[in-house]
Amino acid sequence: MSNGNLVEIRDLHVDFPNPQGFTPAVRGISFSMGREKLGIVGESGSGKSVTGRALMRLLPEAARVRAGALRFDGTDILAASERQMRGLRGGRIGLIMQDPKYSLNPVMTVGAQIAEAWRAHNKGSKREARDAALTLLEQVKIRDPGRVLDSYPHEVSGGMGQRVMIAMMLAPNPDLLIADEPTSALDASVQAEILKLIEDLVSARGMGLMLISHDLPLVGRFCDRVVVMYAGQVMEELPARDLHRAQHAYTRGLLDCMPSLSQKRDRLPVLTRDAAWLEKRA
Amino acid sequence: MSGTTQPAGTRRDWLLSDTPASRAQARWGRRYQLWLAFRRNPLAVAGLAVVLAMLVLAIAAPLLATHDPGAQSLANRLQPPSAEHWLGTDELGRDTWSRLLYGGRVTLGMVVAVVILVAPLGLVVGCVAGYAGGLLDKVLMRVTDVFLAFPRLILALAFVAAMRPGVESAVIAIALTAWPPYARLARAETLTIRNTDYIAAVQMTGASPWRIIWKHVAPMCLPSLTVRVTLDMSSIILTAAGLGFLGLGAQPPIPEWGTMIATARRFILEQWWVPVIPGLAIFTASLAFNLLGDGLRDVLDPKQR
Amino acid sequence: MSETPMIEAAGLDVHFGSNHVVRDIAFQVAPGETYGLVGESGSGKSTVLRTIAGLVTGWDGTLRVAGQQLGPRRDRAFFRRVQMVFQDPYGSLHPRQTVDRILAEPLEVHGIEGAEARIARALEEVALPRAARFRYPHQLSGGQRQRVAIARALIADPSVLLLDEPTSALDVSVQAEVLNLLADLRVARQLTCILVSHNLAVIGHLCGRLAVMQHGRIVEELTEAQLRAGEAQHPHTRDLIALSHELEG
C-alpha cells in the first residue's frame, strides 16, 4: 500500500515501563508525510523524539510500541526484520541528532567515518569511498574539505561537526532525513546556516525531512507543514505559513510566551495548560 | 518508619510516594527504589543471601558447632563425612564442620576488619587529594603510588615477617596494601564531581572545603566505593587465606580457612575432602561477594539515581 | 552614575592556562539595576560571571562589590551578599539531596535561625508546591528545578544575583514563567542582577543596560531602548540583532 506517502503513522502508542506499570509517552498519534519538510514541535516530554525513534525502531527494547500502522514507504516497521531495519536505518532514513560531539566516533577521522557510512550502502573501493567523502564534505559547504577529511571530531567546531554528521547521513542517499533538534547545541548564527543547508540539500535531492524541535518559530521558518504535539498527542497540524494564525490555544500560547525584541512587554503571558488537552482525542 | 500509622497494605505506597512528607520518608523511599532495582537481579540476590547466611553461621558458631573446634582425637583422624562428623575430621581428628564455622569467624572477621580500616582511609585520602588539587594532591598520590607499586602479597609478607605472625598483623598488612586503589577511585570520582555546578553552588554558600568534601563530595563517591569494596572482598579473603596458607596469618590451632587448607594439603590425594571443604568455603564466599558486588554496581552506578 | 555602583569591574582579564578568555573588561552596575551580558558561545560572558562569583582562579584587574575590593578568595560575608543561578537545572542541584536539604545548606553554613519557616517561605516565594519539599531533584521537572535553584540563591537574602543563562535549558513556556518570577523577585527584593544569555530577546526583556561580548571583549554597551530602536553601532551587535529578528519570524 504505497499511496505516495513516505511515512504513514496511524494511532501510534509508545509506553515506557516504570516500577508500577507503564508510562505512556505517545498516546495515539496519526499523520503521514510525503517528500516534504515536516516539522514536529512540542515541549520536552511531548513525545516528539520518541515518535521519530519509533519510526527507526531505535527505542529501548523494554518500550511497548503499538500502532494501527507504522509504515515507511510501504514497509511495515513493526513487522520488519532486523535485517530490513538495518537497510532502512542509515540507508534510506538518515538521523541527525542534537550534539555532534556525542554522535561522532572520537577515535576515527571524519573522513573515515563518512567513507564507512558510504561503503555500508554503496559498493566501491577505499579510494572511491574517500572521494565520495570528499564530495559529500563539499556538498555540506565545508570550506577546506581536504583538511577536514583527515581531522578528528574534537578538532572541528560544533557547527562543522554537525555538517559532518549531515554529510555522513547523506552518504547512502536516503529518502528521509530525521533531524532531532539538530541545532539546539549551536549558536544562533550557526543554527541558521545549518538549517539553511539542510533545507537546500533536502530540496535539491527531493528527500523528505522530519525536523523535530522545541522551537516553533524556527520550525515554522524551515518547514512546509507543522505538527504540534503535547503530552503524547497531536494538538494541531497546519501549514507552516499559517502558523501565526494557529487555532489551538496551546500553539498560540507557545508562540505568545516568548520574549520579543520588537515589542516590549512587562510580563510574559504564561501558558495555562488546559486539562482538556490531555483528554484522549479521536 | 512511620508507615505503621497508615492503613495496612499502604507501606509500599508510602515508600513509593512521589510526594514524600518528611526527610525520613524521602530517604526510605529512595532506599526502597534501590532495593526494588536490586531485587530484579536474581544472581545478586543469591549473592546477598549467601553472604548473609555465612555471616549468620559464623556469628552463631557456638550454637551450631557439634564439637569443640580444638578438641583432638587422634584415633579419629582423617575421617570421611559421617553422622558423627558431618564434614569429617582433619589430621588431628578435629571436627571439620565445627572448625569451618569458627574459621568463618576468623576469615570473615579479618575481611570486615580490613574493610573498616581501608574504605574510610581510601575515601578520605582520595577525596581530599582530588578536591584540594595542587601540591597536596601530588604528595598524597605519590604516597599512594608507592603502596600501589608493591605486589599485594609480597608487601603483606614482608610486613608480617617484620612483625609477629598472627591475625592482627595479617589484617594490618592486607589493609596497608588494599587502600591505594580506593584512594585512586575516590580521587577520580572527586575530580569529576568537583567541577559540577552543584558543587559550585555549594561553594557559593560559603561552606568550608571540609564541609564540602564531607557532606557533598564524599556521599557521591560512596556508591562506586561500595561496589569496589564488595568486589574486592573476594581478593581480601584470598589474600587472608594465602597468608594463612603460608603460615603468616592465623596461627594454629586457630581455625582459619586458609590455614586449614595449608595444613591439610598433604592429604589432597587420599583424603581429598579435608582440604577441599575449606577450599569450597573460600570459593563460595568469594563468588557470593562478587555476585553481590556486580548487582550493587548495576543498581548504584547509574549516576542519575 | 552618581551613587556607588553595586558591582564594578575594571581591566578584568582571565586566563585559562595559555588561553586568554576575558580581555580587559570594564562595566558598572548600579544598585537595583539588571545588567545583561550577551554573546555567542566562547565569547567569555559566563567566565566574567563566574569570576565575579569567585568560582574562577587566575584573573587580574579590579572587581568591586558594594565598593569593596574583591581578592582572590571570598569570605563568607561575600557569599551572603552575592548568589548565583546556574544554566543547567539538571546539573546544579545535588542529585542525592532533597530540596529541603539543598535549601537548608546555606542556612546551616551561615548559622541562620528559623530554618523551618524560611524554607517554607522560600518555596512559597518561588511558587513551588509544599509537596516538592522532600523530593529529590530527579523527581522534579526542569522548571521546578530552576525554581529550587532560585530559592536556594535567595534563601540567605543576598543583594546581588548572578544569572548564568537561567532559562536556556527550559521550554519556552517554562522560560516565560521563570522570567516573570525573576522580574517579580527582583522588584520585591531590590536585587541587583547580572544576566548572561545568548538570547537577545531574553536580555532585552529583563535588562536595562547590556554589553555585547565577542572573543572575550565587550564590543559595545547599550541601553534596552537603544537595542530595541536598532541603534547598535558594532557590526557584531547588528548581526546578533538581525538574527534575533529573523528567528522571531
CSV table of N, CA, C and O in Angstrom, one decimal, chain B residues 159-232:
chain,number,residue,atom,x,y,z
B,159,PHE,N,55.7,-7.4,55.6
B,159,PHE,CA,55.2,-6.7,56.8
B,159,PHE,C,55.0,-7.7,57.9
B,159,PHE,O,55.4,-7.5,59.1
B,160,VAL,N,54.3,-8.8,57.6
B,160,VAL,CA,54.0,-9.8,58.6
B,160,VAL,C,55.4,-10.4,59.1
B,160,VAL,O,55.5,-10.7,60.3
B,161,ALA,N,56.3,-10.6,58.2
B,161,ALA,CA,57.6,-11.2,58.6
B,161,ALA,C,58.3,-10.3,59.6
B,161,ALA,O,58.9,-10.7,60.5
B,162,ALA,N,58.1,-9.0,59.4
B,162,ALA,CA,58.8,-8.0,60.3
B,162,ALA,C,58.1,-8.0,61.6
B,162,ALA,O,58.7,-7.7,62.6
B,163,MET,N,56.8,-8.2,61.6
B,163,MET,CA,56.0,-8.2,62.9
B,163,MET,C,55.9,-9.7,63.3
B,163,MET,O,56.5,-10.6,62.8
B,164,ARG,N,55.0,-9.9,64.3
B,164,ARG,CA,54.7,-11.2,64.8
B,164,ARG,C,53.6,-11.8,63.9
B,164,ARG,O,52.6,-11.2,63.7
B,165,PRO,N,53.8,-13.0,63.3
B,165,PRO,CA,52.7,-13.6,62.5
B,165,PRO,C,51.4,-13.7,63.4
B,165,PRO,O,51.5,-14.1,64.5
B,166,GLY,N,50.3,-13.4,62.8
B,166,GLY,CA,49.1,-13.6,63.6
B,166,GLY,C,47.9,-12.9,62.8
B,166,GLY,O,48.1,-12.2,61.8
B,167,VAL,N,46.7,-13.0,63.4
B,167,VAL,CA,45.6,-12.4,62.7
B,167,VAL,C,45.7,-10.9,62.6
B,167,VAL,O,45.4,-10.3,61.5
B,168,GLU,N,46.1,-10.3,63.7
B,168,GLU,CA,46.1,-8.8,63.7
B,168,GLU,C,47.1,-8.3,62.6
B,168,GLU,O,46.8,-7.4,61.9
B,169,SER,N,48.3,-8.9,62.6
B,169,SER,CA,49.3,-8.5,61.7
B,169,SER,C,48.8,-8.7,60.3
B,169,SER,O,49.1,-7.9,59.4
B,170,ALA,N,48.2,-9.8,60.0
B,170,ALA,CA,47.7,-10.1,58.7
B,170,ALA,C,46.7,-9.0,58.3
B,170,ALA,O,46.7,-8.5,57.1
B,171,VAL,N,45.8,-8.6,59.2
B,171,VAL,CA,44.8,-7.6,58.9
B,171,VAL,C,45.5,-6.3,58.5
B,171,VAL,O,45.2,-5.7,57.5
B,172,ILE,N,46.4,-5.9,59.4
B,172,ILE,CA,47.1,-4.6,59.1
B,172,ILE,C,47.9,-4.7,57.8
B,172,ILE,O,47.9,-3.8,57.0
B,173,ALA,N,48.5,-5.8,57.5
B,173,ALA,CA,49.3,-6.0,56.3
B,173,ALA,C,48.4,-5.9,55.1
B,173,ALA,O,48.7,-5.2,54.1
B,174,ILE,N,47.2,-6.6,55.1
B,174,ILE,CA,46.3,-6.5,54.0
B,174,ILE,C,45.8,-5.1,53.8
B,174,ILE,O,45.7,-4.6,52.7
B,175,ALA,N,45.4,-4.5,55.0
B,175,ALA,CA,44.9,-3.1,54.9
B,175,ALA,C,45.9,-2.2,54.2
B,175,ALA,O,45.6,-1.4,53.4
B,176,LEU,N,47.2,-2.3,54.6
B,176,LEU,CA,48.2,-1.5,54.1
B,176,LEU,C,48.3,-1.6,52.5
B,176,LEU,O,48.6,-0.6,51.9
B,177,THR,N,48.1,-2.8,52.0
B,177,THR,CA,48.2,-2.9,50.6
B,177,THR,C,46.9,-2.7,49.9
B,177,THR,O,46.9,-2.6,48.7
B,178,ALA,N,45.8,-2.7,50.6
B,178,ALA,CA,44.5,-2.7,49.9
B,178,ALA,C,43.9,-1.2,49.7
B,178,ALA,O,43.1,-1.0,48.9
B,179,TRP,N,44.4,-0.3,50.5
B,179,TRP,CA,43.8,1.1,50.4
B,179,TRP,C,44.1,1.9,49.2
B,179,TRP,O,43.2,2.6,48.7
B,180,PRO,N,45.3,1.7,48.6
B,180,PRO,CA,45.6,2.7,47.4
B,180,PRO,C,44.5,2.6,46.3
B,180,PRO,O,44.1,3.7,45.8
B,181,PRO,N,44.0,1.5,45.9
B,181,PRO,CA,43.0,1.5,44.8
B,181,PRO,C,41.8,2.3,45.2
B,181,PRO,O,41.2,3.0,44.3
B,182,TYR,N,41.4,2.3,46.5
B,182,TYR,CA,40.2,3.1,46.9
B,182,TYR,C,40.5,4.6,46.8
B,182,TYR,O,39.7,5.3,46.4
B,183,ALA,N,41.7,4.9,47.2
B,183,ALA,CA,42.1,6.3,47.1
B,183,ALA,C,42.1,6.8,45.7
B,183,ALA,O,41.5,7.9,45.4
B,184,ARG,N,42.6,6.0,44.8
B,184,ARG,CA,42.6,6.3,43.4
B,184,ARG,C,41.2,6.5,42.9
B,184,ARG,O,40.9,7.5,42.1
B,185,LEU,N,40.3,5.6,43.2
B,185,LEU,CA,39.0,5.6,42.7
B,185,LEU,C,38.2,6.8,43.3
B,185,LEU,O,37.6,7.6,42.5
B,186,ALA,N,38.4,7.1,44.6
B,186,ALA,CA,37.7,8.2,45.2
B,186,ALA,C,38.2,9.5,44.6
B,186,ALA,O,37.5,10.5,44.3
B,187,ARG,N,39.5,9.6,44.3
B,187,ARG,CA,40.1,10.8,43.7
B,187,ARG,C,39.5,11.0,42.3
B,187,ARG,O,39.1,12.1,41.9
B,188,ALA,N,39.5,9.9,41.5
B,188,ALA,CA,38.9,10.1,40.1
B,188,ALA,C,37.5,10.6,40.2
B,188,ALA,O,37.1,11.5,39.4
B,189,GLU,N,36.7,10.0,41.1
B,189,GLU,CA,35.3,10.4,41.2
B,189,GLU,C,35.3,11.9,41.6
B,189,GLU,O,34.5,12.7,41.0
B,190,THR,N,36.1,12.2,42.6
B,190,THR,CA,36.1,13.6,43.1
B,190,THR,C,36.4,14.6,42.0
B,190,THR,O,35.9,15.7,41.9
B,191,LEU,N,37.4,14.2,41.1
B,191,LEU,CA,37.8,15.2,40.1
B,191,LEU,C,36.6,15.5,39.2
B,191,LEU,O,36.5,16.7,38.8
B,192,THR,N,35.8,14.6,38.9
B,192,THR,CA,34.6,15.0,38.1
B,192,THR,C,33.6,15.7,38.9
B,192,THR,O,33.0,16.7,38.4
B,193,ILE,N,33.4,15.3,40.1
B,193,ILE,CA,32.3,15.9,40.9
B,193,ILE,C,32.7,17.3,41.3
B,193,ILE,O,31.8,18.2,41.2
B,194,ARG,N,34.0,17.6,41.5
B,194,ARG,CA,34.4,18.9,41.9
B,194,ARG,C,34.1,20.0,40.9
B,194,ARG,O,33.8,21.1,41.2
B,195,ASN,N,34.0,19.6,39.6
B,195,ASN,CA,33.7,20.6,38.6
B,195,ASN,C,32.3,20.7,38.2
B,195,ASN,O,31.9,21.4,37.3
B,196,THR,N,31.4,20.1,38.9
B,196,THR,CA,30.0,20.2,38.6
B,196,THR,C,29.4,21.4,39.1
B,196,THR,O,29.9,22.1,40.1
B,197,ASP,N,28.3,21.8,38.6
B,197,ASP,CA,27.6,23.0,39.0
B,197,ASP,C,27.1,22.9,40.4
B,197,ASP,O,27.0,23.9,41.2
B,198,TYR,N,26.6,21.7,40.8
B,198,TYR,CA,26.1,21.6,42.2
B,198,TYR,C,27.1,21.8,43.2
B,198,TYR,O,26.8,22.3,44.3
B,199,ILE,N,28.4,21.4,42.9
B,199,ILE,CA,29.4,21.7,43.9
B,199,ILE,C,29.8,23.2,43.8
B,199,ILE,O,30.0,23.9,44.9
B,200,ALA,N,29.8,23.8,42.6
B,200,ALA,CA,29.9,25.3,42.5
B,200,ALA,C,28.9,26.0,43.4
B,200,ALA,O,29.2,27.0,44.1
B,201,ALA,N,27.6,25.5,43.3
B,201,ALA,CA,26.6,26.1,44.1
B,201,ALA,C,26.8,26.0,45.6
B,201,ALA,O,26.5,26.9,46.3
B,202,VAL,N,27.3,24.9,46.0
B,202,VAL,CA,27.6,24.7,47.4
B,202,VAL,C,28.8,25.6,47.8
B,202,VAL,O,28.8,26.2,48.9
B,203,GLN,N,29.8,25.7,46.9
B,203,GLN,CA,30.9,26.7,47.2
B,203,GLN,C,30.3,28.1,47.4
B,203,GLN,O,30.8,28.9,48.2
B,204,MET,N,29.3,28.4,46.6
B,204,MET,CA,28.7,29.7,46.7
B,204,MET,C,27.9,30.0,48.0
B,204,MET,O,27.4,31.1,48.2
B,205,THR,N,27.7,28.9,48.8
B,205,THR,CA,27.1,29.2,50.1
B,205,THR,C,28.1,29.7,51.0
B,205,THR,O,27.8,30.2,52.1
B,206,GLY,N,29.4,29.5,50.7
B,206,GLY,CA,30.5,29.9,51.6
B,206,GLY,C,30.9,28.8,52.5
B,206,GLY,O,31.6,29.0,53.5
B,207,ALA,N,30.5,27.6,52.2
B,207,ALA,CA,30.9,26.4,53.0
B,207,ALA,C,32.4,26.2,52.9
B,207,ALA,O,33.0,26.4,51.9
B,208,SER,N,32.9,25.6,54.0
B,208,SER,CA,34.4,25.4,54.1
B,208,SER,C,34.7,24.1,53.2
B,208,SER,O,33.8,23.3,53.0
B,209,PRO,N,35.9,24.0,52.8
B,209,PRO,CA,36.3,22.9,51.9
B,209,PRO,C,36.0,21.6,52.7
B,209,PRO,O,35.5,20.6,52.0
B,210,TRP,N,36.2,21.5,54.0
B,210,TRP,CA,36.0,20.3,54.7
B,210,TRP,C,34.5,19.9,54.6
B,210,TRP,O,34.2,18.7,54.4
B,211,ARG,N,33.7,20.9,54.8
B,211,ARG,CA,32.2,20.6,54.8
B,211,ARG,C,31.8,20.1,53.4
B,211,ARG,O,31.0,19.2,53.3
B,212,ILE,N,32.4,20.8,52.4
B,212,ILE,CA,32.0,20.4,51.0
B,212,ILE,C,32.4,19.0,50.8
B,212,ILE,O,31.7,18.2,50.3
B,213,ILE,N,33.7,18.6,51.2
B,213,ILE,CA,34.2,17.3,51.0
B,213,ILE,C,33.3,16.3,51.7
B,213,ILE,O,32.8,15.3,51.1
B,214,TRP,N,33.0,16.5,53.0
B,214,TRP,CA,32.3,15.6,53.8
B,214,TRP,C,30.8,15.4,53.4
B,214,TRP,O,30.3,14.3,53.3
B,215,LYS,N,30.2,16.6,53.2
B,215,LYS,CA,28.7,16.5,53.1
B,215,LYS,C,28.3,16.4,51.6
B,215,LYS,O,27.2,16.0,51.4
B,216,HIS,N,29.1,16.8,50.7
B,216,HIS,CA,28.6,16.9,49.3
B,216,HIS,C,29.4,16.0,48.4
B,216,HIS,O,28.9,15.4,47.5
B,217,VAL,N,30.8,15.9,48.6
B,217,VAL,CA,31.6,15.1,47.6
B,217,VAL,C,31.6,13.7,48.0
B,217,VAL,O,31.3,12.8,47.2
B,218,ALA,N,32.0,13.4,49.3
B,218,ALA,CA,32.1,12.0,49.7
B,218,ALA,C,30.9,11.2,49.5
B,218,ALA,O,31.0,10.0,49.0
B,219,PRO,N,29.7,11.7,49.8
B,219,PRO,CA,28.5,10.8,49.5
B,219,PRO,C,28.4,10.4,48.1
B,219,PRO,O,27.8,9.3,47.8
B,220,MET,N,28.9,11.2,47.2
B,220,MET,CA,28.8,10.9,45.7
B,220,MET,C,29.8,9.8,45.4
B,220,MET,O,29.6,9.1,44.4
B,221,CYS,N,30.9,9.7,46.2
B,221,CYS,CA,31.9,8.7,45.9
B,221,CYS,C,31.5,7.4,46.5
B,221,CYS,O,32.0,6.3,46.1
B,222,LEU,N,30.7,7.4,47.5
B,222,LEU,CA,30.4,6.2,48.2
B,222,LEU,C,29.9,5.0,47.4
B,222,LEU,O,30.3,3.9,47.6
B,223,PRO,N,28.9,5.2,46.5
B,223,PRO,CA,28.4,4.1,45.8
B,223,PRO,C,29.5,3.3,45.0
B,223,PRO,O,29.5,2.1,45.2
B,224,SER,N,30.3,4.0,44.3
B,224,SER,CA,31.3,3.3,43.5
B,224,SER,C,32.3,2.6,44.4
B,224,SER,O,32.8,1.5,44.2
B,225,LEU,N,32.6,3.3,45.6
B,225,LEU,CA,33.5,2.7,46.6
B,225,LEU,C,32.9,1.4,47.1
B,225,LEU,O,33.6,0.4,47.3
B,226,THR,N,31.6,1.5,47.4
B,226,THR,CA,30.9,0.3,48.0
B,226,THR,C,31.0,-0.9,47.0
B,226,THR,O,31.3,-2.0,47.4
B,227,VAL,N,30.7,-0.6,45.8
B,227,VAL,CA,30.8,-1.6,44.7
B,227,VAL,C,32.2,-2.2,44.7
B,227,VAL,O,32.4,-3.4,44.7
B,228,ARG,N,33.2,-1.3,44.7
B,228,ARG,CA,34.6,-1.8,44.6
B,228,ARG,C,34.9,-2.6,45.8
B,228,ARG,O,35.6,-3.7,45.7
B,229,VAL,N,34.5,-2.2,47.0
B,229,VAL,CA,34.8,-3.0,48.2
B,229,VAL,C,34.2,-4.4,48.1
B,229,VAL,O,34.9,-5.4,48.4
B,230,THR,N,32.9,-4.5,47.7
B,230,THR,CA,32.3,-5.8,47.6
B,230,THR,C,33.0,-6.7,46.6
B,230,THR,O,33.2,-7.9,46.9
B,231,LEU,N,33.4,-6.1,45.5
B,231,LEU,CA,34.1,-6.9,44.5
B,231,LEU,C,35.5,-7.3,45.0
B,231,LEU,O,36.0,-8.3,44.7
B,232,ASP,N,36.1,-6.4,45.9
B,232,ASP,CA,37.4,-6.7,46.4
B,232,ASP,C,37.4,-7.7,47.6
B,232,ASP,O,38.4,-8.3,47.9
